[in-house]
PDB file of C-alpha atoms in Angstrom:
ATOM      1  CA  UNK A   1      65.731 129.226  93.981  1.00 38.00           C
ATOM      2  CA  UNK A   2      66.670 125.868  92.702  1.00 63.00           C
ATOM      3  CA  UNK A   3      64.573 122.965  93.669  1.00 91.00           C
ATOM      4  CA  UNK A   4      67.095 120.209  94.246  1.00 95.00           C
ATOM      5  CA  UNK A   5      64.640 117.381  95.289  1.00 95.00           C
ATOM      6  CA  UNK A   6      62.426 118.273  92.409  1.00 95.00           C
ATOM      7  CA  UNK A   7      66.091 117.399  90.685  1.00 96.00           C
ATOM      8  CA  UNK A   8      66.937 114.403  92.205  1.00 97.00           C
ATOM      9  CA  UNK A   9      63.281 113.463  91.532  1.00 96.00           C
ATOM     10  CA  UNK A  10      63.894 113.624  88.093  1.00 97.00           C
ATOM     11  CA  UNK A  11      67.206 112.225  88.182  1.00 97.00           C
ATOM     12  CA  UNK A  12      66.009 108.980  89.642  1.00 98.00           C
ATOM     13  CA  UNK A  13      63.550 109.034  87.189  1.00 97.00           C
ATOM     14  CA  UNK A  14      66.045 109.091  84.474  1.00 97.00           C
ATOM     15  CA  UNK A  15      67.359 105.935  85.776  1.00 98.00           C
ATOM     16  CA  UNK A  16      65.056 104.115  86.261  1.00 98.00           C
ATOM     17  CA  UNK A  17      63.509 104.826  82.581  1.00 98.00           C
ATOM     18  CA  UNK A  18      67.315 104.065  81.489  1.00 97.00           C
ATOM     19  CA  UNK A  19      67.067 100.858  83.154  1.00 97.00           C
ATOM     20  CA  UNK A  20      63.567  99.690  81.495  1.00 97.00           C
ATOM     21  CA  UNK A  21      65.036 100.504  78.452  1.00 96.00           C
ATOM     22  CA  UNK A  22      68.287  99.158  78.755  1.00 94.00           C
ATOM     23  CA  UNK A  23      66.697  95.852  79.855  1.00 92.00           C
ATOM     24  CA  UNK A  24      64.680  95.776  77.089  1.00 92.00           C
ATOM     25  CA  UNK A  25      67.875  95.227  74.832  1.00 90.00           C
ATOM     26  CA  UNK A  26      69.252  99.271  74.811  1.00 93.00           C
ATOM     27  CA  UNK A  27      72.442  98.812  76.612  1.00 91.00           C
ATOM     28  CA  UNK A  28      73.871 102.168  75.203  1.00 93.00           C
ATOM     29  CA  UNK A  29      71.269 103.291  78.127  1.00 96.00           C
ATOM     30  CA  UNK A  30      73.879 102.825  80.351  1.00 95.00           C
ATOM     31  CA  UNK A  31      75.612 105.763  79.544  1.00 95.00           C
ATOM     32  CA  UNK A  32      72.953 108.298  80.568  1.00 96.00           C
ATOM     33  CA  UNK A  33      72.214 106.556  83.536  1.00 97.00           C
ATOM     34  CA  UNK A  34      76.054 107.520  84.323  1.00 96.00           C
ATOM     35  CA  UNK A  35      75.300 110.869  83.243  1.00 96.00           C
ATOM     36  CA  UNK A  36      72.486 111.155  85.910  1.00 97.00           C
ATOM     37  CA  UNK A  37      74.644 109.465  89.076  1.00 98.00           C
ATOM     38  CA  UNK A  38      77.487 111.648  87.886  1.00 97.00           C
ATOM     39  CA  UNK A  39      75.067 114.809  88.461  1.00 97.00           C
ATOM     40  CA  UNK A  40      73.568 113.099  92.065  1.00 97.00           C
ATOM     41  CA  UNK A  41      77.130 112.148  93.454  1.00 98.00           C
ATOM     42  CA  UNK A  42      80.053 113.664  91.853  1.00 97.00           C
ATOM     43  CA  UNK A  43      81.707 116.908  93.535  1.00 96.00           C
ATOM     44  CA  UNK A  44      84.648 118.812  91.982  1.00 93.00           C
ATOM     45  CA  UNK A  45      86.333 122.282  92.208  1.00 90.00           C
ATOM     46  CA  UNK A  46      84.112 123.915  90.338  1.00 91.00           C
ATOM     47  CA  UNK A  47      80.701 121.686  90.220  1.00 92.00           C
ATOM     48  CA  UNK A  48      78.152 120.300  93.339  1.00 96.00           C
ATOM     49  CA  UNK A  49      76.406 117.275  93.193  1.00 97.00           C
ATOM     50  CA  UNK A  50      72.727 117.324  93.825  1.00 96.00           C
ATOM     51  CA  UNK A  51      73.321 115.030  97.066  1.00 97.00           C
ATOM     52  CA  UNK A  52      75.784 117.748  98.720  1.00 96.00           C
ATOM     53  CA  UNK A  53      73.259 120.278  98.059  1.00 95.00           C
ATOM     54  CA  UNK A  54      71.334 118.884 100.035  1.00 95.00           C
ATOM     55  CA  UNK A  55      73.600 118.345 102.710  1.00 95.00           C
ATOM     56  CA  UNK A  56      72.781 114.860 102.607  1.00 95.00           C
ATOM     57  CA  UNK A  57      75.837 113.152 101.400  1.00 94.00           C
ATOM     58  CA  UNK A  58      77.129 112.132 104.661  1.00 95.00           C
ATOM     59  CA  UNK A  59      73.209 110.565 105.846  1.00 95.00           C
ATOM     60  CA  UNK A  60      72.165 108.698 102.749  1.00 96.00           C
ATOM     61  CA  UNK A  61      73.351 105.183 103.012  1.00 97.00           C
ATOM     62  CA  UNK A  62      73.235 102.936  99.388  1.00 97.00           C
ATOM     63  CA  UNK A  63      73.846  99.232  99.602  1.00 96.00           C
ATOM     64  CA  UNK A  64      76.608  97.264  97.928  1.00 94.00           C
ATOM     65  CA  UNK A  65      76.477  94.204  95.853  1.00 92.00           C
ATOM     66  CA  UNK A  66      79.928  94.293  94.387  1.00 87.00           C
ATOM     67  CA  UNK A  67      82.622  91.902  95.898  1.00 79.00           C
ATOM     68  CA  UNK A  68      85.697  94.555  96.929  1.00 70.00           C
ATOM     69  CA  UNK A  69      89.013  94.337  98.662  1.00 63.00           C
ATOM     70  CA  UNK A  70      87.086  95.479 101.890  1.00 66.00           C
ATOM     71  CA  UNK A  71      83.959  93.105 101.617  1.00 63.00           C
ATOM     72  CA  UNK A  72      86.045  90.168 100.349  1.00 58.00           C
ATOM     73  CA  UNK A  73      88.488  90.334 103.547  1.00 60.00           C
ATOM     74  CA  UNK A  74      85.228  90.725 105.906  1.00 61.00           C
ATOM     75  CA  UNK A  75      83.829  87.644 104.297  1.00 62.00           C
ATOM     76  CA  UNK A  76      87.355  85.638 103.769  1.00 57.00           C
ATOM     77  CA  UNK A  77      89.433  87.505 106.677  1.00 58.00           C
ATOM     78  CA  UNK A  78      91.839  89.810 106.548  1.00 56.00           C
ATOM     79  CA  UNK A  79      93.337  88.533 103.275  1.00 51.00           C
ATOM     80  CA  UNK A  80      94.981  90.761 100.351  1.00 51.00           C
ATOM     81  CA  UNK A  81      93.211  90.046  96.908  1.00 48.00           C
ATOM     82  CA  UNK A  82      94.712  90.704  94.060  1.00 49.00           C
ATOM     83  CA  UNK A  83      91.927  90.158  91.720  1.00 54.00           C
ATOM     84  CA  UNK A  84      88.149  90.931  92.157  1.00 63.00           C
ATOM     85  CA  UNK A  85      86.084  90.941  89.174  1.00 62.00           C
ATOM     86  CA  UNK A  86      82.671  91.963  88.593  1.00 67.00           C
ATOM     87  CA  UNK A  87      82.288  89.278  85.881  1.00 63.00           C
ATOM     88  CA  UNK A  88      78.509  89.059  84.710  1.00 65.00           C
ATOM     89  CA  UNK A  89      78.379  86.519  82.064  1.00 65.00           C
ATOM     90  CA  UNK A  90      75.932  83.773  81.774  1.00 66.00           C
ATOM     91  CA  UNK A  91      74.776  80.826  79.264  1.00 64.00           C
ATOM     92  CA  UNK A  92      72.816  84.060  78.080  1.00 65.00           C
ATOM     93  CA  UNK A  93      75.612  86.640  77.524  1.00 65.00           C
ATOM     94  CA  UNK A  94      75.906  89.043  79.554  1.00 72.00           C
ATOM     95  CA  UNK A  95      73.753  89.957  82.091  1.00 78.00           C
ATOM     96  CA  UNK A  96      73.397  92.354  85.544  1.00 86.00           C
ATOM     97  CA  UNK A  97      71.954  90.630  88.344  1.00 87.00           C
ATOM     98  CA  UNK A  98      70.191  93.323  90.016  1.00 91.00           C
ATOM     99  CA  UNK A  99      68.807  91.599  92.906  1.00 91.00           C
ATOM    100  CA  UNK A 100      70.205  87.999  92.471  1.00 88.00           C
ATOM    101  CA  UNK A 101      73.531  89.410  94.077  1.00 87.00           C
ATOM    102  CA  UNK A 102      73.380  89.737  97.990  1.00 87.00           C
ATOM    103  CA  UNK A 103      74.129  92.740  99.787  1.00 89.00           C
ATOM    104  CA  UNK A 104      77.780  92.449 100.519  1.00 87.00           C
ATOM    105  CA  UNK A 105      77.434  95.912 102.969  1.00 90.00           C
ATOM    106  CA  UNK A 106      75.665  99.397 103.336  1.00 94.00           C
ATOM    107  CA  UNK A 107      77.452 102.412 102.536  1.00 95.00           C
ATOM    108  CA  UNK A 108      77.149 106.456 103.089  1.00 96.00           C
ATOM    109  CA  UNK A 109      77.158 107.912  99.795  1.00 97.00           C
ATOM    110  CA  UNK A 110      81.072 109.112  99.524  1.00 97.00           C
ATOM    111  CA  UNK A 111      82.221 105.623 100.750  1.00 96.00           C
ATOM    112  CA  UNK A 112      79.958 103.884  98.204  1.00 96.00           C
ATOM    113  CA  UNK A 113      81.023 105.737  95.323  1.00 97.00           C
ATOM    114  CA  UNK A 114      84.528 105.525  95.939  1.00 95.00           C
ATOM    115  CA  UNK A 115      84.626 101.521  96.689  1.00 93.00           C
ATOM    116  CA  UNK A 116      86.837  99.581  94.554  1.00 90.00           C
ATOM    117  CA  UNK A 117      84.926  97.013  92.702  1.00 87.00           C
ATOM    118  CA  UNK A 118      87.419  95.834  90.134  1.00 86.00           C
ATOM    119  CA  UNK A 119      90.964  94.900  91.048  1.00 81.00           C
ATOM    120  CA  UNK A 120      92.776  93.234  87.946  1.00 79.00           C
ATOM    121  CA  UNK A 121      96.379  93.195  89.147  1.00 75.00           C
ATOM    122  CA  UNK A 122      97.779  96.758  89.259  1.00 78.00           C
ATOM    123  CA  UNK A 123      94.655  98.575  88.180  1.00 81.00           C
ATOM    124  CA  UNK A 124      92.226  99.189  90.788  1.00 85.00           C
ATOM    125  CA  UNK A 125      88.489 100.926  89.780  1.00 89.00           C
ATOM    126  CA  UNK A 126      85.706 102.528  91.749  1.00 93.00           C
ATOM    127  CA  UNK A 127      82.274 103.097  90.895  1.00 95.00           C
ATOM    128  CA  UNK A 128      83.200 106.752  90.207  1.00 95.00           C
ATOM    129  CA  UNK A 129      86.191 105.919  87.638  1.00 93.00           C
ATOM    130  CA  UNK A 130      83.820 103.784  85.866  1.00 93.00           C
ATOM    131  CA  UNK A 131      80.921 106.717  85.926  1.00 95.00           C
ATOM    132  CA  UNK A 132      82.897 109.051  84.999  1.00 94.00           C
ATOM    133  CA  UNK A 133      85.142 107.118  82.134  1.00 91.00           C
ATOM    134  CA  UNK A 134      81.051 106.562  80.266  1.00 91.00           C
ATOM    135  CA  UNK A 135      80.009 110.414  81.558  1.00 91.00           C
ATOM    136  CA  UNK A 136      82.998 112.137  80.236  1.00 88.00           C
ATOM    137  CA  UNK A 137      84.684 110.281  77.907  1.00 79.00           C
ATOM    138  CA  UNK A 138      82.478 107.056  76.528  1.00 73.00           C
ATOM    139  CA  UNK A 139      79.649 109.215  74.912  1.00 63.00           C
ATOM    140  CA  UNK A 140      77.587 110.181  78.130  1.00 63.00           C
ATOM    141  CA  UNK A 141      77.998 113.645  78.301  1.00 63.00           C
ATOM    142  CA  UNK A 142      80.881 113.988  76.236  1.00 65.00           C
ATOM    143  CA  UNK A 143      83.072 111.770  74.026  1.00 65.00           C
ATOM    144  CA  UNK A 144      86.982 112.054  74.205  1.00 62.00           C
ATOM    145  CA  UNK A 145      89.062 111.641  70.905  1.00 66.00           C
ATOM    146  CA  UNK A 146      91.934 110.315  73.126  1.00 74.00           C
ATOM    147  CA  UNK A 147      90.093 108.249  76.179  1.00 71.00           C
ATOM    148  CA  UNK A 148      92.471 107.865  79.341  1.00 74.00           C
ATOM    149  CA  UNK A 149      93.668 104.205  80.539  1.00 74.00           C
ATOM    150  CA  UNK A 150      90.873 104.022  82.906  1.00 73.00           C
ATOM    151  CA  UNK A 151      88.273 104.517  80.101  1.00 69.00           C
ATOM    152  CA  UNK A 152      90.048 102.190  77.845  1.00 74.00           C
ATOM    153  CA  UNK A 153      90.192  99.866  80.106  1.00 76.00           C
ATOM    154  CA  UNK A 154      86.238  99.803  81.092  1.00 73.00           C
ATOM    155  CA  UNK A 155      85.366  99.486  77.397  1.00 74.00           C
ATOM    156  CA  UNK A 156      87.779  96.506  76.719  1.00 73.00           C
ATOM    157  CA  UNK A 157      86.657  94.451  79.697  1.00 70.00           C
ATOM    158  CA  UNK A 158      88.503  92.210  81.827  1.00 70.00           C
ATOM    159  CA  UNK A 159      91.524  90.232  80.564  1.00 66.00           C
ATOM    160  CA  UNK A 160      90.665  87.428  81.273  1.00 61.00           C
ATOM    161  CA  UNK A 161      89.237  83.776  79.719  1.00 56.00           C
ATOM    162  CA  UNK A 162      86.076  82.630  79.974  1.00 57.00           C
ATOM    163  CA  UNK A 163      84.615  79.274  79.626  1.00 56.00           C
ATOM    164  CA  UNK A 164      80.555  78.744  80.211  1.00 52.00           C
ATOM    165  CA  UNK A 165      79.898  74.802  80.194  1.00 58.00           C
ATOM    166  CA  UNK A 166      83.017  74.184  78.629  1.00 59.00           C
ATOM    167  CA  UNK A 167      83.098  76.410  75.814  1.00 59.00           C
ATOM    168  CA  UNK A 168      85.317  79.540  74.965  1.00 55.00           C
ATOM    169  CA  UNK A 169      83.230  82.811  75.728  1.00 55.00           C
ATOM    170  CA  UNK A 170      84.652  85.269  73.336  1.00 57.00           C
ATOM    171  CA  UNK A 171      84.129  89.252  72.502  1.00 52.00           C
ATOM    172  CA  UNK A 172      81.535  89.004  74.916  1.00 53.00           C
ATOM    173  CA  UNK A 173      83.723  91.129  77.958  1.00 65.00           C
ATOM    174  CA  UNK A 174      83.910  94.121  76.016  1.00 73.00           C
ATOM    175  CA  UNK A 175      82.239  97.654  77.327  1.00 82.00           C
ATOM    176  CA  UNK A 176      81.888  95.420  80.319  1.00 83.00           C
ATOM    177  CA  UNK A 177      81.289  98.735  82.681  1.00 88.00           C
ATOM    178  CA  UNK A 178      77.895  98.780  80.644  1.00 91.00           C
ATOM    179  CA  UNK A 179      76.293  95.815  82.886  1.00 90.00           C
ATOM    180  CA  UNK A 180      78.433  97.191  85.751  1.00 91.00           C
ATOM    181  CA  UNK A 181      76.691 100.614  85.498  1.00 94.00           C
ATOM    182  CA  UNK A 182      72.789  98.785  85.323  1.00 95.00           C
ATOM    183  CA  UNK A 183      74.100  96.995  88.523  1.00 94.00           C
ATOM    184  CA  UNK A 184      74.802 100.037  90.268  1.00 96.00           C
ATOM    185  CA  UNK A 185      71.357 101.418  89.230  1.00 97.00           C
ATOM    186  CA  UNK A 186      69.710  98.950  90.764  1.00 97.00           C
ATOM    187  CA  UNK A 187      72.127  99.811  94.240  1.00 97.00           C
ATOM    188  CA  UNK A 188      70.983 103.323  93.924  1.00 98.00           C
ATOM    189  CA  UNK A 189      66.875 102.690  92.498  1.00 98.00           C
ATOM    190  CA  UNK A 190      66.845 100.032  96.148  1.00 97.00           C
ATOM    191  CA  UNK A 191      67.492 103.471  98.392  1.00 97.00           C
ATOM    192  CA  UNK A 192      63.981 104.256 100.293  1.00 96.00           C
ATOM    193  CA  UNK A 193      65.906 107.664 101.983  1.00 96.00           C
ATOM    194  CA  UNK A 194      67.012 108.917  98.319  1.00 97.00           C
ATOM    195  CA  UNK A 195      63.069 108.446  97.143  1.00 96.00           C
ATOM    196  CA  UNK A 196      62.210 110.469 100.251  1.00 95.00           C
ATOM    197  CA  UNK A 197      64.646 113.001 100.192  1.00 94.00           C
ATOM    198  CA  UNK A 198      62.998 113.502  96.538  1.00 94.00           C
ATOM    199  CA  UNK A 199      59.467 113.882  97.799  1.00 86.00           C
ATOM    200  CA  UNK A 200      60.696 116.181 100.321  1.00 73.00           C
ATOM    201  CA  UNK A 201      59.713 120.247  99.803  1.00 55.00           C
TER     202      UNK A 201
END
């Protein structure tokens, strides 16, 4: 019989060795922390993530530090935005800000993964098209000789110009969902219930 906390155990392990290393200067360790919340979160057709195994999807709550449509009319009122950005540069390049963001809200797992955290005019992306553009296409798990929009458009970054203290910031925004994946790592590595759901027998 499989021993899905013993997975998730090691799954959260994963990530948070990923994120060591990726703070340490590794940033391609983004991509198999993707591969591991892909595995913990991500249900198809054919496939069952560890969390639904364990029946647990709908009782696990993860917290959210992204600004999104929903947060950003809670905080602003009940305005449309047309662009939210998860920009993370600073006078050091760029950089996730783990706990220096606030918690915008607190999320059960299906609601967190599917939150929009980038609107750039027509294109709208959730944590799981960003996951699953570095799982499936970007070299986590698999890389794709022709990459969808979505995946193109993670690795290429936002369009948008960047000045920090008055100078042009340039080529800096590309394979900008590589910051935005550490980020959610830290979301997911700050959840007591999924470290006690991995304990359990």
């Amino acid at each position: 019989m499989n021993d899905f906390s013993e997975n998730l155990k090691t799954h959260l392990s994963f990530i948070a060795r990923s994120c060591e290393l990726y703070d340490q200067g590794h940033k391609e360790e983004a991509l198999r922390v993707a591969v591991s919340l892909r595995v913990m979160f991500h249900d198809t057709a054919h496939s069952i993530s560890l969390l639904k195994h364990l029946q647990r999807k709908e009782s696990i709550h993860l917290i959210s530090t992204f600004a999104s449509q929903k947060s950003m009319s809670a905080e602003y009122g009940n305005v449309h935005w047309h662009t939210v950005i998860p920009v993370m540069l600073t006078s050091r390049g760029v950089q996730a800000p783990t706990n220096s963001w606030p918690t915008r809200s607190v999320l059960v797992i299906d609601d967190w993964w599917q939150e929009q955290i980038w609107l750039e005019g027509a294109i709208a992306l959730s944590r799981k098209d960003i996951i699953l553009s570095a799982a499936n296409q970007d070299g986590g798990a698999h890389v794709d000789a022709n990459p969808n929009e979505k995946t193109r458009k993670v690795k290429r970054g936002p369009d948008a110009t960047v000045r920090i203290n008055g100078k042009l910031f340039e080529g800096g925004m590309s394979n900008h969902h590589l910051p935005l994946i550490r980020q959610m790592a830290y979301e997911v590595l700050e959840c007591k219930g999924l470290y006690e759901l991995a304990k359990s027998t």
